[in-house]
RNA sequence: GGCGCCUUCGUCAAGCGGUUAAGACACCGCCCUUUCACGGCGGGUUCAUGGGUUCGAAUCCCAUAGGCGUCACCA
């Protein structure tokens, strides 16, 4: 590919940035970055006046930046093909729509939405393709006058050529062919003068010299409409690549029911952008070797549209968790602590300002639990362990363990030994357990379990000596006393 | 319903006419360990079904089934 690669991501700002959109953006970005002269363009398709919002646009841009997907041209940064908001390009669409009308390739349609809906319904009933039947295709001047006098505002419809085969190439699916009779005359400009998606994309992609259009598979059926427009307008058709959808666990399209769907949600849950990017890249694309973990630079190097899968992919949160954990291992404990702090503040475990010594203890605690964490918010699963001294033993087996006849002597000796050490740290606490097993001649479990349960309320958890260290002698004794008041 | 896309372990997937059908996540077992987690080792009737083509098919062709998308004055 010696020509310049120009790709774009063109979201409509109608909601939080979806994970599927993020993958589309990533694939485009990866392709642009793979070639030294590649350009990644960000265009905002805000022609849906009802649903578009500035807030959504900001969310999308913030998410892209967080993921590290920077754009060379587009909104905010500008470029020679601007403007990059479709609502600022209305004149352009108007000009091309007029051109099509003048050439007889498009016409005004005075049908109302109700009439169209009724027509479609009737066709569906007859098992026919629900396409526009061409009522306004050849209106006389009189008819037009009549409609105008009724106050009808026309849309502009494209006069789709009949009995033709519409063809285009798709990097993922191969050569595609559609019957133009299945396309029908579709609206290109709404009654309010705003262009419809299929019309605006074509003009924008053509005028912005986009060479490759990588987008979700849901656009595949729309592509013939766009191809006939490219032809009518005399534009060069770009190379398409329709990547498959991302599905939820039940194989339906990802939605709120499946948990977090927006990039922002993953960010807030404490996932790392590198991990999310890595995961998204592996959804629908497979490397040539057996590598699983890719830095962004490695991804750019390894990525290729040749190995993009055709079939839809189920979003597997388990794998994301694993990947994220791999990336978290590389982080300093301090960093992981900082990831947890917002959650701790939100849940009321912490209050601002956080004192330096409190912070230091928190970091030490994080060091003890960090191996148990797949993402930041999971810290909350361990927060009670550290912050909540009101230990409650709920589990039946745990209660049972505390009734063992050796418990009183074990706990007694444990307290005695704990009192006896000079340096209150895990290194000095750890040997105590061994000493007790020896002196009392009981098994390790008989020692560890009563202590663990009375100190944490749980049978399982992170390193016990470490927990005891961060809690400090007083809190440990306090907890034991609450659980075993008799001792 | 028409049109279109898709179909290899539970999930992501390698595979492009001849392989013991990779690998990863998850799961199960074992080891490590006071426990859990981490880590290590090991395990699993995976080519939707039915027809072809071929000496030979997960790979090519055709049907069927299922899943999904799309048929908007949404993108």
XYZ file of C-alpha atoms (C1' of nucleotides) in Angstrom:
562
model
C 0.000 0.000 0.000
C 1.961 2.908 -1.239
C -0.925 5.354 -1.215
C -1.681 7.125 1.994
C -3.959 5.265 4.352
C -6.745 7.465 5.632
C -9.201 5.942 8.052
C -11.790 7.476 10.263
C -13.912 6.854 13.266
C -17.274 8.557 12.946
C -19.402 8.110 16.048
C -22.777 9.658 16.590
C -22.759 11.297 20.007
C -25.975 9.772 21.267
C -24.779 8.072 24.417
C -21.764 6.903 26.387
C -18.938 5.478 24.318
C -19.750 1.817 23.778
C -17.165 -0.924 23.974
C -18.037 -1.988 20.420
C -17.360 1.488 19.146
C -14.076 1.409 20.974
C -13.044 -1.684 19.086
C -14.000 -0.134 15.743
C -11.989 2.931 16.651
C -9.069 0.761 17.739
C -8.949 -1.227 14.496
C -9.018 1.970 12.468
C -6.367 3.556 14.629
C -4.174 0.468 14.472
C -4.311 0.445 10.699
C -3.433 4.133 10.514
C -0.531 3.731 12.928
C 0.784 0.698 11.116
C 1.730 2.853 8.148
C 4.022 5.772 8.673
C 1.877 8.026 6.519
C -1.463 6.772 7.851
C -3.984 9.247 9.168
C -6.725 8.655 11.697
C -9.654 11.056 11.447
C -12.315 11.688 14.071
C -15.575 12.937 12.641
C -18.705 13.508 14.687
C -21.967 12.463 13.067
C -24.357 14.683 14.946
C -27.211 14.900 12.460
C -29.617 13.203 14.833
C -30.801 16.416 16.463
C -32.959 14.630 18.999
C -30.444 12.222 20.452
C -27.115 13.938 19.923
C -25.559 15.724 22.854
C -22.406 17.626 23.576
C -22.024 15.559 26.692
C -21.858 12.336 24.692
C -19.317 13.838 22.359
C -17.122 14.801 25.290
C -17.506 11.324 26.726
C -16.404 9.747 23.455
C -13.398 12.010 23.082
C -12.354 11.513 26.691
C -12.647 7.746 26.322
C -10.629 7.712 23.114
C -7.904 9.714 24.781
C -7.942 7.492 27.842
C -7.490 4.459 25.598
C -4.599 6.223 23.915
C -6.322 6.490 20.543
C -5.253 9.911 19.376
C -6.525 11.379 16.144
C -4.535 13.271 13.548
C -7.440 15.173 12.118
C -10.943 15.885 13.227
C -12.930 17.620 15.894
C -10.876 19.784 18.254
C -7.644 19.277 16.337
C -8.852 20.410 12.929
C -7.335 19.524 9.588
C -7.524 20.427 5.949
C -10.747 18.506 5.308
C -12.854 20.153 8.011
C -15.168 20.991 9.472
C -15.523 17.650 11.253
C -18.952 18.016 12.778
C -21.598 17.047 10.268
C -23.890 19.813 11.451
C -21.245 22.260 10.294
C -21.172 20.681 6.855
C -24.815 21.203 5.923
C -23.980 23.443 2.962
C -21.908 20.676 1.441
C -24.672 18.094 1.675
C -27.154 20.595 0.294
C -24.967 21.238 -2.702
C -24.606 17.571 -3.568
C -28.282 16.854 -2.963
C -29.160 19.676 -5.343
C -26.732 18.282 -7.866
C -28.439 14.908 -7.742
C -31.866 16.486 -8.097
C -30.687 18.580 -11.049
C -29.293 15.516 -12.740
C -32.525 13.639 -12.190
C -30.795 11.166 -9.887
C -32.876 12.215 -6.930
C -36.350 13.652 -6.473
C -38.581 15.330 -3.943
C -40.913 13.018 -2.111
C -44.047 14.360 -0.469
C -45.161 11.159 1.190
C -45.733 11.480 4.906
C -44.100 9.220 7.461
C -47.497 7.657 8.135
C -48.011 6.843 4.474
C -44.585 5.270 4.262
C -45.151 3.243 7.396
C -48.469 1.947 6.072
C -46.913 1.031 2.762
C -44.118 -0.853 4.461
C -46.510 -2.740 6.643
C -48.610 -3.789 3.684
C -45.550 -5.035 1.821
C -44.327 -6.983 4.804
C -47.700 -8.649 5.026
C -47.332 -9.825 1.444
C -43.840 -11.088 2.200
C -42.335 -8.550 -0.110
C -39.290 -6.445 0.425
C -40.399 -3.388 2.343
C -38.921 -0.767 0.036
C -40.368 2.476 -1.201
C -42.719 1.859 -4.118
C -41.892 5.081 -5.954
C -45.085 6.989 -5.413
C -43.389 10.369 -5.904
C -40.956 9.203 -8.512
C -42.684 10.959 -11.365
C -44.849 13.741 -9.998
C -46.386 16.340 -12.308
C -46.073 20.024 -11.596
C -49.748 20.079 -10.617
C -49.336 17.293 -8.085
C -46.365 19.028 -6.583
C -48.343 22.246 -6.280
C -51.174 20.414 -4.626
C -48.877 18.811 -2.045
C -47.176 22.116 -1.395
C -50.501 23.821 -0.831
C -51.283 21.133 1.732
C -48.207 22.297 3.553
C -46.254 19.097 3.010
C -42.514 19.406 3.415
C -40.682 17.097 1.038
C -37.771 14.779 1.654
C -35.286 14.084 -1.093
C -35.068 10.523 -2.288
C -32.361 8.925 -4.310
C -33.520 7.309 -7.528
C -31.827 3.936 -7.198
C -31.049 2.311 -10.542
C -33.141 -0.781 -11.163
C -31.979 -4.267 -12.097
C -28.357 -3.676 -11.354
C -25.848 -5.562 -9.325
C -24.200 -3.429 -6.706
C -20.713 -4.673 -5.888
C -17.958 -3.725 -3.514
C -14.942 -5.239 -1.827
C -14.800 -5.953 1.843
C -11.492 -6.719 3.535
C -13.205 -9.038 5.963
C -15.971 -10.590 3.887
C -14.498 -10.572 0.400
C -16.359 -9.505 -2.710
C -19.946 -8.506 -1.988
C -22.852 -8.413 -4.412
C -26.328 -7.044 -3.897
C -29.328 -6.661 -6.163
C -30.149 -2.984 -6.555
C -33.847 -3.848 -6.572
C -33.489 -4.687 -2.922
C -32.272 -1.202 -2.169
C -35.170 0.936 -3.297
C -35.415 4.697 -3.399
C -34.239 5.850 -0.028
C -34.318 9.219 1.672
C -31.094 11.187 1.513
C -32.319 14.468 2.949
C -34.970 14.731 5.638
C -37.891 17.144 5.428
C -36.050 19.521 7.735
C -33.157 19.695 5.291
C -30.754 17.636 7.353
C -29.072 14.792 5.489
C -29.570 11.202 6.433
C -26.675 9.050 7.572
C -26.259 7.095 4.344
C -25.936 10.297 2.364
C -23.746 12.259 4.734
C -21.216 9.463 5.253
C -20.661 9.077 1.565
C -20.006 12.750 1.020
C -17.805 13.037 4.069
C -15.787 9.914 3.439
C -15.297 10.914 -0.191
C -14.428 14.526 0.516
C -12.143 13.564 3.365
C -10.347 11.117 1.081
C -11.010 8.185 3.358
C -9.379 5.104 1.827
C -10.595 2.399 4.197
C -13.875 2.286 6.030
C -13.659 -0.055 8.992
C -16.921 -0.270 10.883
C -19.309 -2.674 12.564
C -21.130 -5.354 10.655
C -24.503 -3.744 11.253
C -23.535 -1.364 8.453
C -23.003 -4.115 5.916
C -26.589 -4.069 4.670
C -26.391 -0.297 4.317
C -23.328 -0.385 2.165
C -25.107 -0.976 -1.177
C -27.010 2.272 -0.599
C -23.751 4.061 -0.109
C -22.135 2.460 -3.125
C -24.890 3.614 -5.485
C -24.426 7.110 -4.076
C -20.676 7.001 -4.652
C -21.404 6.080 -8.242
C -24.050 8.743 -8.757
C -21.807 11.395 -7.287
C -18.789 10.227 -9.269
C -16.737 9.487 -6.173
C -14.222 6.701 -5.727
C -15.556 3.904 -3.557
C -13.310 3.215 -0.549
C -12.325 -0.241 0.632
C -14.735 -1.481 3.246
C -14.115 -3.730 6.213
C -17.123 -4.822 8.213
C -16.063 -6.267 11.503
C -18.377 -8.542 13.403
C -20.435 -7.517 16.374
C -19.530 -7.942 20.010
C -22.086 -10.077 21.799
C -23.024 -10.563 25.435
C -22.734 -13.863 27.244
C -26.167 -14.950 25.995
C -25.142 -14.220 22.403
C -27.365 -11.217 22.019
C -26.015 -7.772 21.258
C -24.115 -6.267 24.192
C -26.448 -4.206 26.312
C -26.777 -2.945 29.860
C -28.120 -6.318 30.872
C -24.671 -7.747 30.312
C -23.041 -5.406 32.789
C -20.715 -2.589 31.898
C -20.935 -1.618 28.227
C -19.212 1.730 28.068
C -15.535 2.498 28.148
C -16.146 4.922 30.968
C -17.626 2.201 33.135
C -14.558 0.030 32.717
C -12.370 2.974 33.514
C -14.330 3.625 36.665
C -14.183 -0.004 37.717
C -10.429 0.248 37.697
C -9.492 -1.443 34.472
C -6.332 -0.262 32.805
C -6.519 1.230 29.316
C -3.671 -0.961 28.078
C -5.525 -4.064 29.222
C -8.788 -2.990 27.639
C -7.047 -2.186 24.365
C -5.241 -5.516 24.454
C -8.484 -7.346 25.152
C -10.451 -5.500 22.463
C -7.751 -6.207 19.906
C -8.031 -9.910 20.625
C -11.790 -9.804 20.092
C -12.086 -10.427 16.409
C -8.434 -10.335 15.566
C -5.865 -13.050 16.163
C -2.107 -12.683 16.086
C 0.028 -15.028 14.024
C 1.851 -16.440 17.009
C 0.700 -17.553 20.424
C 1.273 -14.253 22.122
C -1.586 -12.947 24.250
C -0.204 -9.873 25.900
C 0.605 -6.993 23.607
C 1.859 -3.547 24.355
C 0.350 -0.903 22.137
C 3.491 -0.797 20.002
C 3.505 -4.547 19.633
C -0.120 -4.407 18.580
C 0.603 -1.851 15.904
C 3.358 -4.053 14.580
C 1.408 -7.299 14.688
C -2.022 -6.071 13.663
C -3.333 -6.917 10.245
C -6.775 -6.822 8.708
C -6.013 -10.185 7.111
C -6.597 -11.913 10.381
C -9.791 -10.242 11.409
C -12.482 -12.825 12.074
C -15.825 -12.903 10.291
C -17.825 -14.352 13.127
C -19.210 -12.381 16.038
C -17.376 -12.518 19.354
C -18.745 -12.943 22.831
C -17.398 -10.452 25.340
C -15.667 -12.620 27.948
C -15.265 -10.671 31.150
C -13.167 -13.483 32.673
C -10.513 -13.016 30.057
C -10.555 -9.248 30.484
C -10.108 -9.759 34.215
C -7.173 -12.042 33.656
C -5.560 -9.650 31.206
C -6.100 -6.721 33.511
C -4.561 -8.651 36.385
C -1.508 -9.286 34.221
C -1.120 -5.562 33.634
C -1.737 -4.772 37.276
C 1.158 -6.991 38.283
C 3.464 -4.525 36.612
C 2.116 -1.605 38.613
C 3.668 -0.302 41.812
C 1.705 -0.965 44.974
C 1.394 2.772 45.414
C -0.334 3.047 42.038
C -2.773 0.288 42.839
C -3.555 1.990 46.121
C -4.275 5.198 44.279
C -6.649 3.298 42.015
C -8.554 2.107 45.068
C -8.747 5.421 46.869
C -11.664 6.916 44.896
C -13.728 3.812 45.597
C -12.850 3.895 49.272
C -13.805 7.542 49.481
C -17.053 6.903 47.686
C -18.032 4.072 49.988
C -17.089 6.068 53.049
C -14.151 3.933 54.149
C -11.936 6.946 53.837
C -12.382 10.672 54.216
C -10.340 13.420 52.733
C -7.792 14.566 53.483
C -5.916 11.330 53.933
C -3.062 11.607 56.413
C 0.369 10.517 55.276
C 0.720 7.726 57.832
C -2.768 6.460 57.037
C -1.801 6.394 53.381
C 1.382 4.513 54.169
C -0.567 1.866 56.063
C -3.015 1.592 53.209
C -0.182 1.000 50.785
C 1.167 -1.703 53.057
C -2.281 -3.298 53.159
C -2.491 -3.116 49.379
C 0.796 -4.921 49.165
C -0.741 -7.783 51.093
C -3.892 -8.085 49.001
C -2.737 -7.012 45.561
C -2.356 -10.539 44.247
C -6.075 -11.007 44.788
C -7.075 -8.092 42.597
C -8.133 -8.269 38.946
C -9.282 -4.666 38.752
C -9.288 -1.624 40.982
C -12.814 -1.783 42.321
C -12.178 -5.269 43.656
C -10.270 -3.593 46.445
C -13.682 -3.069 48.003
C -14.010 -6.805 48.523
C -11.158 -6.497 51.002
C -12.001 -3.137 52.480
C -13.863 -4.529 55.478
C -10.883 -6.678 56.270
C -8.898 -3.567 56.931
C -11.415 -0.906 57.894
C -14.184 -2.704 59.697
C -13.394 -3.866 63.234
C -16.902 -5.150 63.846
C -16.091 -8.714 63.043
C -19.051 -10.998 62.603
C -18.587 -14.716 62.179
C -21.483 -15.880 60.055
C -20.264 -19.018 58.423
C -21.327 -22.212 60.222
C -18.029 -23.966 59.677
C -16.142 -20.990 61.068
C -18.306 -20.989 64.174
C -17.664 -24.667 64.570
C -13.919 -24.140 64.433
C -14.073 -21.577 67.211
C -15.660 -24.102 69.544
C -12.722 -26.483 69.361
C -11.274 -27.336 72.732
C -7.815 -26.122 71.743
C -9.027 -22.641 70.882
C -8.707 -21.058 74.345
C -5.133 -22.105 74.812
C -4.182 -21.247 71.234
C -5.662 -17.764 71.415
C -4.252 -17.223 74.868
C -0.769 -18.107 73.803
C -1.138 -16.127 70.628
C -1.994 -12.983 72.552
C 0.868 -13.570 74.918
C 3.363 -14.000 72.103
C 2.012 -11.027 70.239
C 2.551 -8.934 73.329
C 6.037 -10.221 73.582
C 7.437 -9.127 70.241
C 9.381 -5.938 69.953
C 9.002 -5.268 66.243
C 5.371 -5.527 65.259
C 5.721 -6.583 61.639
C 4.858 -9.613 59.567
C 8.400 -10.876 59.655
C 8.292 -11.135 63.436
C 4.665 -12.190 63.681
C 4.965 -15.100 61.288
C 7.160 -17.301 63.539
C 4.610 -17.080 66.332
C 2.309 -19.522 64.603
C 5.021 -22.141 64.299
C 5.987 -21.688 67.918
C 2.417 -22.249 69.033
C 2.077 -25.471 67.060
C 5.227 -26.719 68.719
C 4.480 -25.634 72.242
C 0.873 -26.800 72.199
C 1.543 -29.763 69.950
C -1.355 -28.968 67.619
C -1.573 -28.844 63.857
C -1.097 -25.673 61.839
C -4.743 -25.440 61.004
C -5.724 -25.487 64.649
C -3.583 -22.416 65.103
C -4.133 -20.417 61.974
C -7.856 -20.931 61.648
C -8.995 -19.664 65.055
C -6.724 -16.671 64.746
C -7.788 -15.918 61.196
C -11.477 -16.264 61.968
C -11.377 -14.196 65.118
C -9.302 -11.479 63.495
C -11.002 -11.354 60.095
C -14.285 -13.217 60.474
C -13.312 -15.301 57.449
C -11.761 -18.701 56.873
C -9.985 -17.530 53.758
C -7.993 -14.471 52.962
C -4.614 -12.888 52.343
C -1.482 -13.480 54.387
C -2.457 -13.505 58.054
C 0.767 -12.134 59.507
C 0.546 -9.233 57.099
C -3.000 -8.425 58.068
C -2.089 -8.520 61.741
C 0.784 -6.178 61.084
C -1.289 -3.516 59.334
C -4.071 -3.728 61.888
C -1.699 -3.263 64.787
C -1.723 -4.947 68.169
C -4.636 -3.072 69.642
C -7.059 -3.594 66.825
C -6.170 -7.261 66.658
C -6.861 -7.714 70.362
C -10.000 -5.689 70.050
C -11.269 -7.892 67.249
C -10.465 -11.099 69.054
C -12.252 -9.868 72.118
C -15.381 -9.124 70.124
C -15.477 -12.578 68.614
C -14.322 -14.481 71.676
C -15.358 -12.349 74.653
C -14.842 -15.216 77.058
C -11.144 -15.423 76.355
C -41.136 -11.957 5.800
C -37.221 -10.209 1.927
C -32.152 -9.366 1.665
C -27.428 -10.168 3.915
C -23.636 -11.994 7.231
C -22.044 -15.862 10.448
C -21.370 -21.259 12.440
C -13.894 -25.179 15.205
C -13.662 -26.776 23.060
C -18.220 -23.114 27.900
C -15.530 -18.306 25.760
C -11.622 -15.863 22.495
C -9.509 -18.497 18.603
C -5.153 -21.098 15.163
C -6.139 -23.790 10.848
C -6.527 -22.012 4.163
C -7.088 -30.530 0.961
C -3.123 -34.974 4.213
C -1.980 -31.882 11.741
C -2.039 -36.565 17.538
C -7.269 -30.148 15.309
C -2.451 -25.109 18.264
C -2.644 -21.515 22.145
C -5.219 -18.396 25.817
C -9.354 -17.519 29.443
C -12.714 -20.313 32.296
C -13.454 -25.161 34.434
C -11.571 -29.796 36.890
C -7.339 -32.414 39.257
C -2.445 -32.360 41.425
C 1.776 -29.511 43.494
C 3.155 -25.130 46.441
C 0.612 -23.073 50.919
C -2.408 -22.346 57.615
C -6.550 -20.728 54.099
C -7.581 -18.106 49.791
C -5.142 -15.889 45.858
C -0.522 -15.998 42.972
C 2.632 -19.499 40.551
C 3.834 -24.535 38.447
C 2.171 -29.169 36.233
C -1.685 -32.029 34.084
C -6.861 -33.022 32.118
C -11.391 -32.485 28.493
C -15.408 -36.857 22.444
C -14.417 -28.819 19.913
C -14.955 -28.798 13.478
C -23.942 -27.297 13.608
C -26.507 -31.228 10.415
C -27.160 -33.700 5.673
C -25.500 -34.375 0.936
C -21.758 -34.018 -2.700
C -16.383 -33.122 -5.071
C -11.764 -35.823 -3.926
C -7.387 -41.323 -2.999
C -8.136 -37.983 1.213
C -12.298 -32.559 3.798
C -12.653 -28.600 9.766
C -10.695 -26.825 5.135
C -13.969 -26.716 -1.656
C -19.454 -26.905 -3.451
C -24.842 -27.353 -2.424
C -28.812 -27.749 0.848
C -30.984 -27.635 5.887
C -30.985 -25.745 10.736
C -29.667 -22.113 14.182
C -27.680 -17.271 15.545
C -27.221 -12.278 14.314
C -27.789 -7.866 11.333
C -30.714 -4.849 8.133
C -34.975 -3.239 5.606
C -36.111 4.738 9.479
C -37.310 11.610 7.554
C -31.360 6.707 13.787
C -26.550 6.364 13.129
